[in-house]
PDB file of C-alpha atoms in Angstrom:
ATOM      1  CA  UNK A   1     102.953 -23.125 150.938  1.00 42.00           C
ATOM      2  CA  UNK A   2     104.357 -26.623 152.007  1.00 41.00           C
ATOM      3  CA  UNK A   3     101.777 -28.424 149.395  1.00 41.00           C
ATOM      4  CA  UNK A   4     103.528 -26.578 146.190  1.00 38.00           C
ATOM      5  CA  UNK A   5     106.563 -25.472 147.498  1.00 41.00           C
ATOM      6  CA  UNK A   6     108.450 -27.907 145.104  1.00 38.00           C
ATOM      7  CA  UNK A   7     106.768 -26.010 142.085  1.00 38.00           C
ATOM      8  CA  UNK A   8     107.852 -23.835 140.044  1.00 40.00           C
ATOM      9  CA  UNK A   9     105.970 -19.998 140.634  1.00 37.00           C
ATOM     10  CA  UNK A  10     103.878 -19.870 137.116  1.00 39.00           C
ATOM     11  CA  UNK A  11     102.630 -23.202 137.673  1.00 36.00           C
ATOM     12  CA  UNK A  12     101.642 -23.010 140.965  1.00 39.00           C
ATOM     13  CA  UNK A  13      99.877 -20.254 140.071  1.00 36.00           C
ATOM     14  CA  UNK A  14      98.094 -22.081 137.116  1.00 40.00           C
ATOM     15  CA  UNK A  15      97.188 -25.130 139.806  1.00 41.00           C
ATOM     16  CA  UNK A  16      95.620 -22.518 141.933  1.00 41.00           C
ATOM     17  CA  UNK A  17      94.080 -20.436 140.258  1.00 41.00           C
ATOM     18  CA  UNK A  18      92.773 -23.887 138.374  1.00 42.00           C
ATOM     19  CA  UNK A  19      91.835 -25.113 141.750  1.00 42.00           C
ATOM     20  CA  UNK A  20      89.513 -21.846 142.687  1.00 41.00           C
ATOM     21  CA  UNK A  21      87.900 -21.816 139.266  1.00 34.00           C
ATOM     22  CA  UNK A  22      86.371 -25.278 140.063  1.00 37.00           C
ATOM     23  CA  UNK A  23      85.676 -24.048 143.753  1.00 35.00           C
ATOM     24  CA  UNK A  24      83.658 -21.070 141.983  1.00 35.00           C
ATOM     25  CA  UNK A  25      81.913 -23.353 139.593  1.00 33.00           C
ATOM     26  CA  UNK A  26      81.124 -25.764 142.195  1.00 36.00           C
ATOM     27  CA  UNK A  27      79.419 -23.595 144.583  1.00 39.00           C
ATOM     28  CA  UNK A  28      77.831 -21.989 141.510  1.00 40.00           C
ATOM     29  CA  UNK A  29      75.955 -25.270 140.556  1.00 40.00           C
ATOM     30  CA  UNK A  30      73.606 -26.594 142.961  1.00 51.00           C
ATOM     31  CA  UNK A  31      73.262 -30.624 144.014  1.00 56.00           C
ATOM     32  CA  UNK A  32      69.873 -30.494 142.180  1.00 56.00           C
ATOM     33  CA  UNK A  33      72.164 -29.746 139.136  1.00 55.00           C
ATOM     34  CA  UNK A  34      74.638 -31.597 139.536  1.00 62.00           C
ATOM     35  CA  UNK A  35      72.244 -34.725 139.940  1.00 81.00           C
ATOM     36  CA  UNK A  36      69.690 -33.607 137.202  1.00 87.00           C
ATOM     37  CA  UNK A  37      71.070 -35.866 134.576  1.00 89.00           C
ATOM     38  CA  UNK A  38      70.490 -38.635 137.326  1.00 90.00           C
ATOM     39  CA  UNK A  39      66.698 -37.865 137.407  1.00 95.00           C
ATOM     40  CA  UNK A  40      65.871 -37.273 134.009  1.00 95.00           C
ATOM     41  CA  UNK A  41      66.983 -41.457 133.619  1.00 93.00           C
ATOM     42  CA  UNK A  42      64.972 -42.166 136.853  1.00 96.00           C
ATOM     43  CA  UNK A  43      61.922 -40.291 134.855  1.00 97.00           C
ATOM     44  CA  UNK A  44      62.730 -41.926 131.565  1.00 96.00           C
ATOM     45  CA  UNK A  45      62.983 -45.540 133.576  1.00 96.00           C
ATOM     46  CA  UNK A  46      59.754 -45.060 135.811  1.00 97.00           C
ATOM     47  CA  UNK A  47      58.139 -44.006 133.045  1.00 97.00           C
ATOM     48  CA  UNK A  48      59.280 -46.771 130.446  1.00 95.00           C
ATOM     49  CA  UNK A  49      58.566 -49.132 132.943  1.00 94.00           C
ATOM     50  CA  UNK A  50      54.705 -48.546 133.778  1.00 95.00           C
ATOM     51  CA  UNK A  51      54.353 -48.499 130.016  1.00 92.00           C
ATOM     52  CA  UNK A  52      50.930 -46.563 130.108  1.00 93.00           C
ATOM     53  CA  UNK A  53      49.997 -47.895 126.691  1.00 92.00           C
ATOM     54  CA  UNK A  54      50.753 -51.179 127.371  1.00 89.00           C
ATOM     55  CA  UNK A  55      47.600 -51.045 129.648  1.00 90.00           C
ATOM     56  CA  UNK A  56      45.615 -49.444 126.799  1.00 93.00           C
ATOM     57  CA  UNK A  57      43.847 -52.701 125.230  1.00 91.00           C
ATOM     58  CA  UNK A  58      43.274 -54.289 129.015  1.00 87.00           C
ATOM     59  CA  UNK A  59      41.580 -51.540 129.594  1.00 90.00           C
ATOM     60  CA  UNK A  60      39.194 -51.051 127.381  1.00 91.00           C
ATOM     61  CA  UNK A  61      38.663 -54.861 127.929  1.00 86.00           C
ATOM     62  CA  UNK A  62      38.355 -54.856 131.247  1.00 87.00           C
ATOM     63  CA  UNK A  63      36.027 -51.574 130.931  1.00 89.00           C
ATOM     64  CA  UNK A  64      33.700 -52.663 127.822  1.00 85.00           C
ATOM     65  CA  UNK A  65      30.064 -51.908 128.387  1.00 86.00           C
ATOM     66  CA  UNK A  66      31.064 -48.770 131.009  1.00 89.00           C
ATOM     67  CA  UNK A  67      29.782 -45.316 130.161  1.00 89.00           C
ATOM     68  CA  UNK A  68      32.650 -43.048 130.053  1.00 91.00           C
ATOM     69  CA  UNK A  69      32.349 -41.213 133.496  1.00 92.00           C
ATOM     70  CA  UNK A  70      32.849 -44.916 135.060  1.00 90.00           C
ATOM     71  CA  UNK A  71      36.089 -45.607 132.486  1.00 93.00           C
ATOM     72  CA  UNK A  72      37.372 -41.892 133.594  1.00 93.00           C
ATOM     73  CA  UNK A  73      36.647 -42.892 137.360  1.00 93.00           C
ATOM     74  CA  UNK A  74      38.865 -46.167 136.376  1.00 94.00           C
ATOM     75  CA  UNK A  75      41.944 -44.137 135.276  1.00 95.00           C
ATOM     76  CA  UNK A  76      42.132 -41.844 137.989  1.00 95.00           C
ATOM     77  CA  UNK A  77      41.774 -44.563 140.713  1.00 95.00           C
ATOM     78  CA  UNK A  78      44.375 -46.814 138.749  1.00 96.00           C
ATOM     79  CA  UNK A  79      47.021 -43.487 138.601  1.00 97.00           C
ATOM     80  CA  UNK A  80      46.145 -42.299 142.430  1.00 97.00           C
ATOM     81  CA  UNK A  81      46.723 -46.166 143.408  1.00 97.00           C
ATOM     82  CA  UNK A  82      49.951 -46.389 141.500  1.00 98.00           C
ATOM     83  CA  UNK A  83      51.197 -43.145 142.887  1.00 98.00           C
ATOM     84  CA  UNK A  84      50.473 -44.367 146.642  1.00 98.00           C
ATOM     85  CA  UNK A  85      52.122 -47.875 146.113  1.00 97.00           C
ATOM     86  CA  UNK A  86      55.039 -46.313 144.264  1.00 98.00           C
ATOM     87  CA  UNK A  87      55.720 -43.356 147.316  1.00 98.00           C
ATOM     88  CA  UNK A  88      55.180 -45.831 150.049  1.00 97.00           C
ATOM     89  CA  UNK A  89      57.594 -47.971 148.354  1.00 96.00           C
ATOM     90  CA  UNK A  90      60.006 -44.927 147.933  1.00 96.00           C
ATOM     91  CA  UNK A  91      59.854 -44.219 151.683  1.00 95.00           C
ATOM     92  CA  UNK A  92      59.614 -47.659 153.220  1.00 94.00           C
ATOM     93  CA  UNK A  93      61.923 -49.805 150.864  1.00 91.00           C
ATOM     94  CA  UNK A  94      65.048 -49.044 152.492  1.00 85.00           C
ATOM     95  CA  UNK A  95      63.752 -50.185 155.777  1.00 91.00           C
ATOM     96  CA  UNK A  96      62.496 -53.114 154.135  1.00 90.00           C
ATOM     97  CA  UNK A  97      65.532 -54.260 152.431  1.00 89.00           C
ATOM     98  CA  UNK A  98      67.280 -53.862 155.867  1.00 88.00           C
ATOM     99  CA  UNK A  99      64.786 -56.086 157.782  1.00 92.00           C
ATOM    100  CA  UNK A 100      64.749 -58.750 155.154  1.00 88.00           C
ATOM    101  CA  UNK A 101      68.594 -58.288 155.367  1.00 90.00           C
ATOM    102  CA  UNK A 102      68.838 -58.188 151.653  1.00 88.00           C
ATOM    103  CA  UNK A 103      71.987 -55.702 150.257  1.00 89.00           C
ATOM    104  CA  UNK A 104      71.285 -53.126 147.709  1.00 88.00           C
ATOM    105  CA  UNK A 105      73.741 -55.000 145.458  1.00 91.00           C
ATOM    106  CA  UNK A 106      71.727 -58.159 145.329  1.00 92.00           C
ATOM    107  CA  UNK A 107      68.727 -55.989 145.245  1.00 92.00           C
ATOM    108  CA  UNK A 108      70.273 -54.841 141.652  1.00 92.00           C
ATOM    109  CA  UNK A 109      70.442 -57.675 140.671  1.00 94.00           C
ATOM    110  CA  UNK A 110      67.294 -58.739 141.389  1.00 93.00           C
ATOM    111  CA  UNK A 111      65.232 -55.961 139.675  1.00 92.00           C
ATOM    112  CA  UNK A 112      67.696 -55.479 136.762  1.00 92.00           C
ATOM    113  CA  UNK A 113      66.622 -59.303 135.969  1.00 94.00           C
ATOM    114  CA  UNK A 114      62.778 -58.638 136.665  1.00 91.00           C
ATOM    115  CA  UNK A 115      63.418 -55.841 134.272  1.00 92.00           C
ATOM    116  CA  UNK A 116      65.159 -57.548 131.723  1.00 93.00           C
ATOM    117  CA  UNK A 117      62.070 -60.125 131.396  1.00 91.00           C
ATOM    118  CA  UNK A 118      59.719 -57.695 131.042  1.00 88.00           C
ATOM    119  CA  UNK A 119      61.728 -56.238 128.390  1.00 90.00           C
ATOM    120  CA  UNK A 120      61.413 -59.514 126.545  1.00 92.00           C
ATOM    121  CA  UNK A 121      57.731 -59.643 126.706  1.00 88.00           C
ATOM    122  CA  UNK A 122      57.541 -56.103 125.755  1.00 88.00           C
ATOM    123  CA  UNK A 123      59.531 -56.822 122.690  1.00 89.00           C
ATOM    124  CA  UNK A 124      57.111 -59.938 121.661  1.00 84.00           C
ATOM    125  CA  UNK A 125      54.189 -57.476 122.363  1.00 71.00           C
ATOM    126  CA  UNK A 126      52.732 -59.501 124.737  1.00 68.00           C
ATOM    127  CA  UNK A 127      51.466 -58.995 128.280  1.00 60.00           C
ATOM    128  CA  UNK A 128      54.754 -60.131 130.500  1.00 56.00           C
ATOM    129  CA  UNK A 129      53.543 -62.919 133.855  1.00 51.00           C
ATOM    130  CA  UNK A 130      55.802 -61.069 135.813  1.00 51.00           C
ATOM    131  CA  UNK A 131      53.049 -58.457 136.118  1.00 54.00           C
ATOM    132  CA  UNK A 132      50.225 -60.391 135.999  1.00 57.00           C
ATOM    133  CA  UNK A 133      48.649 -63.743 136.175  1.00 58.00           C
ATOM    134  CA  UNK A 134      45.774 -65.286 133.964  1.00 59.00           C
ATOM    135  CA  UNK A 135      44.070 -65.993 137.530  1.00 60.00           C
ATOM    136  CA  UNK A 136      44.184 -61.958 138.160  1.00 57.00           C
ATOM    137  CA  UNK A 137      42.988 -60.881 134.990  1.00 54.00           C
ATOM    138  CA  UNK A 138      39.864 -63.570 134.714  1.00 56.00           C
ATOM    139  CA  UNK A 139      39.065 -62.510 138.513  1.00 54.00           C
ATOM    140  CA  UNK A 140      39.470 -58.489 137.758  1.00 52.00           C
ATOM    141  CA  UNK A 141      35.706 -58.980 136.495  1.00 51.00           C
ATOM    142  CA  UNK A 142      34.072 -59.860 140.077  1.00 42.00           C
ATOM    143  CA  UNK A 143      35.989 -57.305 142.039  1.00 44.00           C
ATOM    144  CA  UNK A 144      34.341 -54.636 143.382  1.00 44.00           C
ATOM    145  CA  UNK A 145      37.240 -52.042 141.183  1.00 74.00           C
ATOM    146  CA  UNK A 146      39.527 -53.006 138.695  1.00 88.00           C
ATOM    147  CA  UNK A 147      41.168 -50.152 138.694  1.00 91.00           C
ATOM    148  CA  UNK A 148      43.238 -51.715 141.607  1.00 92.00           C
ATOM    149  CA  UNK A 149      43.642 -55.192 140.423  1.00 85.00           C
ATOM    150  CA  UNK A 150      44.622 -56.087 138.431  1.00 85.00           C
ATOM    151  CA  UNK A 151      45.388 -52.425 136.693  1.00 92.00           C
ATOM    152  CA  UNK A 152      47.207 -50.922 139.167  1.00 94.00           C
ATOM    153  CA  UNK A 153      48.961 -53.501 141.307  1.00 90.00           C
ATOM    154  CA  UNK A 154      50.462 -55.631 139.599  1.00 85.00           C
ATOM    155  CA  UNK A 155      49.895 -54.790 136.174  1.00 88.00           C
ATOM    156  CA  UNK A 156      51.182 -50.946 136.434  1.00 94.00           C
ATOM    157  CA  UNK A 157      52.944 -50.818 139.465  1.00 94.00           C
ATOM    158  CA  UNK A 158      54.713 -54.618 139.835  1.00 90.00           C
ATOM    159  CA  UNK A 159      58.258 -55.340 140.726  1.00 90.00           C
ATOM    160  CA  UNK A 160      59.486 -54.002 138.150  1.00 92.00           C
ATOM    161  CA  UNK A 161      58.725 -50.125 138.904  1.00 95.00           C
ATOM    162  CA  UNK A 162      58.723 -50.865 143.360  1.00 95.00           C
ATOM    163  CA  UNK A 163      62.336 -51.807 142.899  1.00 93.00           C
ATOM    164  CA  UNK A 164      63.302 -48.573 140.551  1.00 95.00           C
ATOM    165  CA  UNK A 165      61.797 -46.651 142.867  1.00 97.00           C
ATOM    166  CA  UNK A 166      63.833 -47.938 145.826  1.00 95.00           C
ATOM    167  CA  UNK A 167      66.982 -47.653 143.728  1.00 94.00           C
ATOM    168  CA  UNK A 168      66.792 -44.775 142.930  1.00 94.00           C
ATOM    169  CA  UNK A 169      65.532 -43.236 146.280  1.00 93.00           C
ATOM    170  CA  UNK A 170      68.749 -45.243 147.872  1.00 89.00           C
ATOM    171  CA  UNK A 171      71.450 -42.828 145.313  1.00 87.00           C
ATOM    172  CA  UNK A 172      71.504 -39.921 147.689  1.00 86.00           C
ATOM    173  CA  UNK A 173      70.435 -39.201 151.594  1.00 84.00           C
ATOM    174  CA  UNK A 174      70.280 -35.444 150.314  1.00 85.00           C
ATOM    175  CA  UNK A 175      66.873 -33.879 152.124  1.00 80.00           C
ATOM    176  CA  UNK A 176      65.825 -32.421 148.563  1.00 90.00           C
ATOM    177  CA  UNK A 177      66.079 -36.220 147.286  1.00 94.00           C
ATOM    178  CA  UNK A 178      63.263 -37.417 148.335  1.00 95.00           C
ATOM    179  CA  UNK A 179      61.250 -34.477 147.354  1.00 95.00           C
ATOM    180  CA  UNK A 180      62.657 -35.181 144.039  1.00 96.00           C
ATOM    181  CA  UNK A 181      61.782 -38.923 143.549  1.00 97.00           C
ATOM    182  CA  UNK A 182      58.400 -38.563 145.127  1.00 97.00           C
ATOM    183  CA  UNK A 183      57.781 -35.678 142.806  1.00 98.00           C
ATOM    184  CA  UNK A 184      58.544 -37.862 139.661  1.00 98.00           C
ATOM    185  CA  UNK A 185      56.591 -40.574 140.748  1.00 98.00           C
ATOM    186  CA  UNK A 186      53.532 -37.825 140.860  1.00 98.00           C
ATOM    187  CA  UNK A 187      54.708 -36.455 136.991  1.00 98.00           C
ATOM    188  CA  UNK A 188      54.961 -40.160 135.757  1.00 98.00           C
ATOM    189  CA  UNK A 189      51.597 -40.850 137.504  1.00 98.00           C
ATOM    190  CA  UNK A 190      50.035 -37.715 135.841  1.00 98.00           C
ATOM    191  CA  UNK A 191      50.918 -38.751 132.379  1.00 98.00           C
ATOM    192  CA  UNK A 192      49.664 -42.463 133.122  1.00 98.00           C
ATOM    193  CA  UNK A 193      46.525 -40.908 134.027  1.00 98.00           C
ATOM    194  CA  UNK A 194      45.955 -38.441 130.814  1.00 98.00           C
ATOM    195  CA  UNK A 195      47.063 -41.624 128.936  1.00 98.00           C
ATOM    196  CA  UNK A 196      44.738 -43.679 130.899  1.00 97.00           C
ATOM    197  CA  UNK A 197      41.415 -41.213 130.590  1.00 97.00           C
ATOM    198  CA  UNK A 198      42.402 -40.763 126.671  1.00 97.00           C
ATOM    199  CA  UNK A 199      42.714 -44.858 126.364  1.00 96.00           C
ATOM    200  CA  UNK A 200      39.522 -45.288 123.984  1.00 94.00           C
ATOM    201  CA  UNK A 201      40.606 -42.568 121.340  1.00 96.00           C
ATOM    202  CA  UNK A 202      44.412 -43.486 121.345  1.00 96.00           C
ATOM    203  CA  UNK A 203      43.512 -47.170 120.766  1.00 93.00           C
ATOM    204  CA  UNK A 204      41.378 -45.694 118.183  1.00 93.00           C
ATOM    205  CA  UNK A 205      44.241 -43.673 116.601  1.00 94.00           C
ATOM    206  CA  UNK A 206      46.983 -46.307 117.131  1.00 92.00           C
ATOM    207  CA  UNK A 207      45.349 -49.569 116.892  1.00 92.00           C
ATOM    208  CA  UNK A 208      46.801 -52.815 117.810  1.00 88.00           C
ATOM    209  CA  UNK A 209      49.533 -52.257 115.411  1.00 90.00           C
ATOM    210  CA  UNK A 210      50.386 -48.791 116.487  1.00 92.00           C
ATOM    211  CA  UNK A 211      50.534 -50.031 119.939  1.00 90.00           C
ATOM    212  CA  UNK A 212      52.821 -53.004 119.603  1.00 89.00           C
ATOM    213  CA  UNK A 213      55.688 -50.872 117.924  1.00 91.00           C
ATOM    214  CA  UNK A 214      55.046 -48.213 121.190  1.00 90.00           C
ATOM    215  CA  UNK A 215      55.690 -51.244 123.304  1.00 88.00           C
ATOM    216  CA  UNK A 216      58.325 -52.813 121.050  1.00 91.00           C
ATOM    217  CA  UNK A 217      60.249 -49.388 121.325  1.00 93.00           C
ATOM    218  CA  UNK A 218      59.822 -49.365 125.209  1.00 93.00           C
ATOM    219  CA  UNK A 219      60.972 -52.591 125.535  1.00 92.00           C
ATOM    220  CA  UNK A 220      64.071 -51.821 123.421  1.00 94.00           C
ATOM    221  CA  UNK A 221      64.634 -49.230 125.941  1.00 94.00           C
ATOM    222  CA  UNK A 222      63.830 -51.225 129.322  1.00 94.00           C
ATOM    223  CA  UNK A 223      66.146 -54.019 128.187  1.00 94.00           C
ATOM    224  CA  UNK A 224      68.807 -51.444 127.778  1.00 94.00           C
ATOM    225  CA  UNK A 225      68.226 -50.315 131.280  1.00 94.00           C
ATOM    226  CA  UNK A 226      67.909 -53.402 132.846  1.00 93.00           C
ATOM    227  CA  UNK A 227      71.652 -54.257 131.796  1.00 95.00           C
ATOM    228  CA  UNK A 228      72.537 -51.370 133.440  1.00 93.00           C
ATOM    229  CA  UNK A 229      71.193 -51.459 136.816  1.00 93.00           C
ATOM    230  CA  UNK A 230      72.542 -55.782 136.871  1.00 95.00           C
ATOM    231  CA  UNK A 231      75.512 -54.301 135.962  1.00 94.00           C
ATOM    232  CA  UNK A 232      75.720 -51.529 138.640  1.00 92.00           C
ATOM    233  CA  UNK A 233      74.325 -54.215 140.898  1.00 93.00           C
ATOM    234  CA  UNK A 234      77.144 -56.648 140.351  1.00 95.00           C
ATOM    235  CA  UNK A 235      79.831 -53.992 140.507  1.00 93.00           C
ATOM    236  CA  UNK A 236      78.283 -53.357 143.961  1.00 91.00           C
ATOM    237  CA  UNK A 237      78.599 -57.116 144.911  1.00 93.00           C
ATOM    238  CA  UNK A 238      81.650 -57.922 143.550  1.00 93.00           C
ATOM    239  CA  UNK A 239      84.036 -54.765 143.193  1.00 89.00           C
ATOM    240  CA  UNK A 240      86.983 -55.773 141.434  1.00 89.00           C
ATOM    241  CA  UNK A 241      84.582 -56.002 138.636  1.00 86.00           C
ATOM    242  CA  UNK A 242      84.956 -52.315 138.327  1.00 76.00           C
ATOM    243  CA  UNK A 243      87.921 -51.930 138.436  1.00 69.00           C
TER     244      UNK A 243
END
């Protein structure tokens, strides 16, 4: 063969026989594998990001006085709403990135920052602006369901978690991909809604305390996050910064 015929026999061999052990092992492992690593951090992130527990003591504000049927109907309307916003956002944020004419680079950027804030006001334990306003919260009372605002949009599903979602659904144009992300979203959204029906007896168990070191430890994990994606974001923007 012209490609080794300047090597020696054994180690030709050896280069070949290297060469179809990684063809084997290749075709052995599916893309799903191969990228599973990749959406375990997309669960962890989607997941650290809507910060179910956060949401635990505006709850049971927002919801004092309700029997528990109504504060049930609450939690599943909040986790069906998130769900919706977070899959349309999945399948339309590439388009709208591309109309605004906004590069995924800058788009990076953009969340990891939005992350990284929210990250700080998770680690102060307090409720971060970048989800929600004052005005929102002291309005949630006169709307028809709070379970939309100001739980679900912005409070669970705000910038922060739309532009993970398109990040992450803009790694791959694989057609098992999307199946993938969208069926994440729908595991994250199930565990925001067990956490969500169960809000009255885990505030019970954790109290205030219990739930500022949860969202202390989230935040410690968000901020870590939200380096990386600015990170990947710049290295998109400005490439000799990978090099």
């Amino acid at each position: 063969m012209v490609l080794f015929g300047r090597l020696p026999l054994s180690l030709t061999f050896e280069r070949c026989h290297d060469g179809a052990i990684d063809v084997v092992l290749a075709k052995s492992m599916s893309p799903l594998e191969n990228n599973w690593s990749e959406y375990s951090r997309f669960f962890t992130a989607l997941l650290v990001i809507l910060d179910p527990f956060m949401a635990i003591p505006i709850l049971l504000s927002l919801t004092d006085g309700y029997s528990a049927a109504e504060r049930n109907r609450v939690a599943r309307t909040a986790a069906l709403t998130v769900a919706a916003v977070l899959v349309l956002m999945a399948l339309l944020g590439e388009t709208l990135l591309h109309w605004l004419g906004t590069s995924l680079g800058s788009f990076r950027v953009g969340g990891g920052i939005v992350l990284f804030l929210m990250a700080l006001a998770m680690l102060q334990a307090q409720i971060d602006r970048v989800r929600t306003s004052r005005q929102e919260e002291r309005s949630a009372a006169t709307r028809a369901s709070i379970a939309v605002v100001p739980i679900a949009v912005p409070l669970l599903a705000g910038p922060g978690a739309m532009s993970t979602v398109i990040i992450a659904m803009h790694r791959s144009t694989a057609p098992y991909h999307a199946a993938m992300v969208i069926g994440i979203i729908a595991l994250v959204c199930l565990i925001l809604w067990i956490v969500l029906r169960l809000a009255r007896p885990i505030g019970a168990l954790l109290g205030d305390i219990g739930l500022n070191v949860l969202n202390r430890l989230f935040g410690l994990i968000l901020a870590a996050i939200a380096v990386e994606v600015i990170a990947n974001g710049l290295k998109q923007l400005f490439p000799v910064l990978g090099t």
